[in-house]
mmCIF file of C-alpha atoms in Angstrom:
data_model
loop_
_atom_site.group_PDB
_atom_site.id
_atom_site.type_symbol
_atom_site.label_atom_id
_atom_site.label_comp_id
_atom_site.label_asym_id
_atom_site.label_seq_id
_atom_site.Cartn_x
_atom_site.Cartn_y
_atom_site.Cartn_z
ATOM 1 C CA LEU E 163 -0.684 -2.220 1.603
ATOM 2 C CA SER E 164 -3.583 -4.579 1.033
ATOM 3 C CA PHE E 165 -5.261 -3.469 4.260
ATOM 4 C CA ILE E 166 -4.794 0.175 3.284
ATOM 5 C CA TYR E 167 -6.337 -0.511 -0.134
ATOM 6 C CA LEU E 168 -9.280 -2.270 1.516
ATOM 7 C CA LEU E 169 -9.782 0.646 3.884
ATOM 8 C CA PHE E 170 -9.922 3.111 0.976
ATOM 9 C CA THR E 171 -12.300 0.821 -0.922
ATOM 10 C CA THR E 172 -14.599 0.415 2.071
ATOM 11 C CA GLN E 173 -14.757 4.163 2.679
ATOM 12 C CA SER E 174 -15.540 4.754 -1.002
ATOM 13 C CA ARG E 175 -18.524 2.407 -1.160
ATOM 14 C CA PHE E 176 -20.950 4.788 0.568
ATOM 15 C CA LEU E 177 -19.895 7.659 -1.692
ATOM 16 C CA ILE E 178 -20.244 5.569 -4.856
ATOM 17 C CA ASP E 179 -23.697 4.344 -3.845
ATOM 18 C CA SER E 180 -24.907 7.869 -3.070
ATOM 19 C CA VAL E 181 -23.790 9.202 -6.472
ATOM 20 C CA LEU E 182 -25.273 6.205 -8.291
ATOM 21 C CA ALA E 183 -28.580 6.679 -6.469
ATOM 22 C CA TYR E 184 -28.641 10.294 -7.587
ATOM 23 C CA GLY E 185 -28.385 9.157 -11.199
ATOM 24 C CA GLU E 186 -25.789 11.604 -12.529
ATOM 25 C CA ILE E 187 -23.114 9.057 -13.306
ATOM 26 C CA LYS E 188 -21.780 10.083 -16.719
ATOM 27 C CA TRP E 189 -18.894 12.303 -15.584
ATOM 28 C CA PHE E 190 -18.459 10.297 -12.415
ATOM 29 C CA GLN E 191 -17.816 7.152 -14.477
ATOM 30 C CA ILE E 192 -15.701 8.910 -17.105
ATOM 31 C CA ILE E 193 -13.335 10.540 -14.636
ATOM 32 C CA LEU E 194 -13.124 7.929 -11.902
ATOM 33 C CA GLY E 195 -13.363 4.988 -14.292
ATOM 34 C CA GLY E 196 -10.535 6.530 -16.279
ATOM 35 C CA ILE E 197 -8.403 6.908 -13.169
ATOM 36 C CA LYS E 198 -9.053 3.291 -12.193
ATOM 37 C CA LEU E 199 -8.216 2.110 -15.720
ATOM 38 C CA LEU E 200 -4.850 3.808 -15.350
ATOM 39 C CA ALA E 201 -4.017 1.051 -12.880
ATOM 40 C CA ILE E 202 -3.252 -1.394 -15.695
ATOM 41 C CA PRO E 203 -0.591 0.588 -17.620
ATOM 42 C CA LEU E 204 0.834 2.318 -14.544
ATOM 43 C CA THR E 205 1.198 -0.934 -12.633
ATOM 44 C CA TRP E 206 2.841 -2.597 -15.619
ATOM 45 C CA CYS E 207 5.312 0.296 -16.043
ATOM 46 C CA VAL E 208 6.179 0.471 -12.356
ATOM 47 C CA ILE E 209 6.684 -3.289 -12.082
ATOM 48 C CA LYS E 210 8.915 -3.222 -15.169
ATOM 49 C CA LEU E 211 10.967 -0.352 -13.723
ATOM 50 C CA THR E 212 11.312 -1.722 -10.210
ATOM 51 C CA ASP E 213 11.091 -5.517 -10.708
ATOM 52 C CA SER E 214 8.921 -5.632 -7.599
ATOM 53 C CA PRO E 215 5.295 -6.790 -7.534
ATOM 54 C CA TYR E 216 4.803 -4.810 -4.310
ATOM 55 C CA SER E 217 5.234 -1.612 -6.291
ATOM 56 C CA GLY E 218 2.162 -2.607 -8.310
ATOM 57 C CA VAL E 219 0.106 -2.821 -5.136
ATOM 58 C CA PHE E 220 1.423 0.611 -4.172
ATOM 59 C CA VAL E 221 0.244 2.038 -7.532
ATOM 60 C CA ILE E 222 -3.230 0.532 -7.168
ATOM 61 C CA THR E 223 -3.513 1.756 -3.574
ATOM 62 C CA SER E 224 -2.430 5.259 -4.592
ATOM 63 C CA LEU E 225 -5.004 5.377 -7.385
ATOM 64 C CA GLN E 226 -7.721 4.223 -4.973
ATOM 65 C CA PHE E 227 -6.695 7.051 -2.624
ATOM 66 C CA VAL E 228 -7.096 9.561 -5.477
ATOM 67 C CA CYS E 229 -10.456 8.019 -6.379
ATOM 68 C CA LEU E 230 -11.665 8.377 -2.768
ATOM 69 C CA PHE E 231 -11.296 12.139 -3.035
ATOM 70 C CA GLY E 232 -12.854 12.143 -6.514
ATOM 71 C CA GLU E 233 -15.835 10.206 -5.176
ATOM 72 C CA LEU E 234 -16.057 12.612 -2.269
ATOM 73 C CA TYR E 235 -16.105 15.540 -4.722
ATOM 74 C CA PHE E 236 -18.933 14.043 -6.782
ATOM 75 C CA ALA E 237 -20.912 13.059 -3.675
ATOM 76 C CA HIS E 238 -20.566 16.627 -2.399
ATOM 77 C CA LYS E 239 -21.548 18.059 -5.790
ATOM 78 C CA TYR E 240 -24.586 15.845 -6.469
ATOM 79 C CA VAL E 241 -25.823 14.668 -3.074
ATOM 80 C CA SER E 242 -24.610 17.566 -0.914
ATOM 81 C CA ILE E 243 -22.565 15.379 1.406
ATOM 82 C CA ASP E 244 -20.576 17.532 3.805
ATOM 83 C CA TRP E 245 -17.027 16.531 2.867
ATOM 84 C CA LYS E 246 -15.503 17.971 6.058
ATOM 85 C CA SER E 247 -17.867 15.948 8.203
ATOM 86 C CA PHE E 248 -17.215 12.812 6.125
ATOM 87 C CA LEU E 249 -13.455 13.219 6.463
ATOM 88 C CA LYS E 250 -13.704 13.858 10.201
ATOM 89 C CA ASN E 251 -16.344 11.285 11.142
ATOM 90 C CA CYS E 252 -15.474 8.514 8.711
ATOM 91 C CA VAL E 253 -12.013 8.724 7.212
ATOM 92 C CA ILE E 254 -10.062 10.026 10.198
ATOM 93 C CA ARG E 255 -11.880 7.786 12.688
ATOM 94 C CA CYS E 256 -11.313 4.701 10.516
ATOM 95 C CA TRP E 257 -7.647 5.520 10.030
ATOM 96 C CA THR E 258 -7.186 6.183 13.732
ATOM 97 C CA CYS E 259 -8.655 2.782 14.610
ATOM 98 C CA PHE E 260 -6.601 1.098 11.892
ATOM 99 C CA LEU E 261 -3.320 2.618 13.052
ATOM 100 C CA ILE E 262 -3.935 1.974 16.762
ATOM 101 C CA ALA E 263 -4.967 -1.645 16.142
ATOM 102 C CA TYR E 264 -2.055 -2.207 13.774
ATOM 103 C CA LEU E 265 0.480 -0.797 16.245
ATOM 104 C CA LEU E 266 -0.959 -2.754 19.182
ATOM 105 C CA LEU E 267 -0.957 -5.991 17.206
ATOM 106 C CA TYR E 268 2.569 -5.313 15.972
ATOM 107 C CA ILE E 269 3.762 -4.778 19.545
ATOM 108 C CA ILE E 270 1.960 -7.871 20.823
ATOM 109 C CA PHE E 271 3.041 -10.250 18.070
ATOM 110 C CA SER E 272 6.599 -8.992 17.683
ATOM 111 C CA ASN E 273 7.297 -9.963 21.307
ATOM 112 C CA VAL E 274 5.364 -13.238 21.459
ATOM 113 C CA GLU E 275 5.608 -16.383 19.363
ATOM 114 C CA CYS E 276 2.268 -18.166 19.038
ATOM 115 C CA SER E 277 0.243 -20.117 16.525
ATOM 116 C CA VAL E 278 -2.301 -18.678 14.131
ATOM 117 C CA LEU E 279 -5.088 -20.272 16.182
ATOM 118 C CA ILE E 280 -4.142 -17.957 19.033
ATOM 119 C CA GLU E 281 -3.202 -14.923 16.908
ATOM 120 C CA VAL E 282 -6.567 -14.655 15.143
ATOM 121 C CA PRO E 283 -8.750 -14.439 18.287
ATOM 122 C CA ILE E 284 -6.302 -11.962 19.836
ATOM 123 C CA ALA E 285 -6.364 -9.836 16.665
ATOM 124 C CA ILE E 286 -10.166 -9.886 16.606
ATOM 125 C CA LEU E 287 -10.393 -8.942 20.287
ATOM 126 C CA VAL E 288 -7.860 -6.098 19.940
ATOM 127 C CA THR E 289 -9.556 -4.754 16.814
ATOM 128 C CA ILE E 290 -13.041 -4.816 18.349
ATOM 129 C CA SER E 291 -11.709 -3.127 21.491
ATOM 130 C CA VAL E 292 -9.976 -0.382 19.511
ATOM 131 C CA ILE E 293 -13.087 0.238 17.421
ATOM 132 C CA TYR E 294 -15.243 0.441 20.540
ATOM 133 C CA PHE E 295 -12.962 2.712 22.589
ATOM 134 C CA ALA E 296 -11.396 4.864 19.846
ATOM 135 C CA GLY E 297 -13.809 4.662 16.933
ATOM 136 C CA LEU E 298 -17.264 5.080 18.441
ATOM 137 C CA ASP E 299 -18.699 8.199 20.027
ATOM 138 C CA SER E 300 -20.944 8.046 23.098
ATOM 139 C CA VAL E 301 -24.183 7.919 21.082
ATOM 140 C CA GLU E 302 -22.922 5.010 18.986
ATOM 141 C CA LYS E 303 -21.705 3.172 22.095
ATOM 142 C CA HIS E 304 -25.125 3.636 23.706
ATOM 143 C CA LYS E 305 -26.937 2.310 20.604
ATOM 144 C CA LEU E 306 -24.553 -0.639 20.375
ATOM 145 C CA GLY E 307 -25.068 -1.450 24.056
ATOM 146 C CA LYS E 308 -28.827 -1.275 23.614
ATOM 147 C CA LEU E 309 -28.638 -3.602 20.590
ATOM 148 C CA PHE E 310 -26.369 -5.990 22.475
ATOM 149 C CA ARG E 311 -28.746 -6.128 25.467
ATOM 150 C CA THR E 312 -31.700 -6.752 23.128
ATOM 151 C CA VAL E 313 -29.903 -9.650 21.463
ATOM 152 C CA LEU E 314 -28.932 -11.155 24.826
ATOM 153 C CA LYS E 315 -32.549 -11.049 26.055
ATOM 154 C CA ARG E 316 -33.709 -13.287 23.201
#
């Protein structure tokens, strides 16, 4: 759940910055700040009802998911961000990479016992490979290759 929360938070950052740069933050802060403040009482209630701290993380992650769409609404309203394009090119691509990498790493590490010193480099390599092959389009791959060749020439 922590990785899912971080993914939502990372995707939200661009939207938050675009609305803040526009300057119309009153309703943005009232609505989304209010939703985020709900995390305190909701988390407390859910933990009391379930006796599980994991349920608190679930509440916070769910609220961040709701806030992502609220931020997308305000970014579309104030900055004219195409929400369909953002969902397709950012959210879906990120989630696709996340799920593929997670499943591959789960398959690899559920069948093999190894130390953390070996797991971390394997996880980094798998994640970078998934991002390159599943997360980048041909233009982005070309730009990345050009940047990589420029760095190697130095």
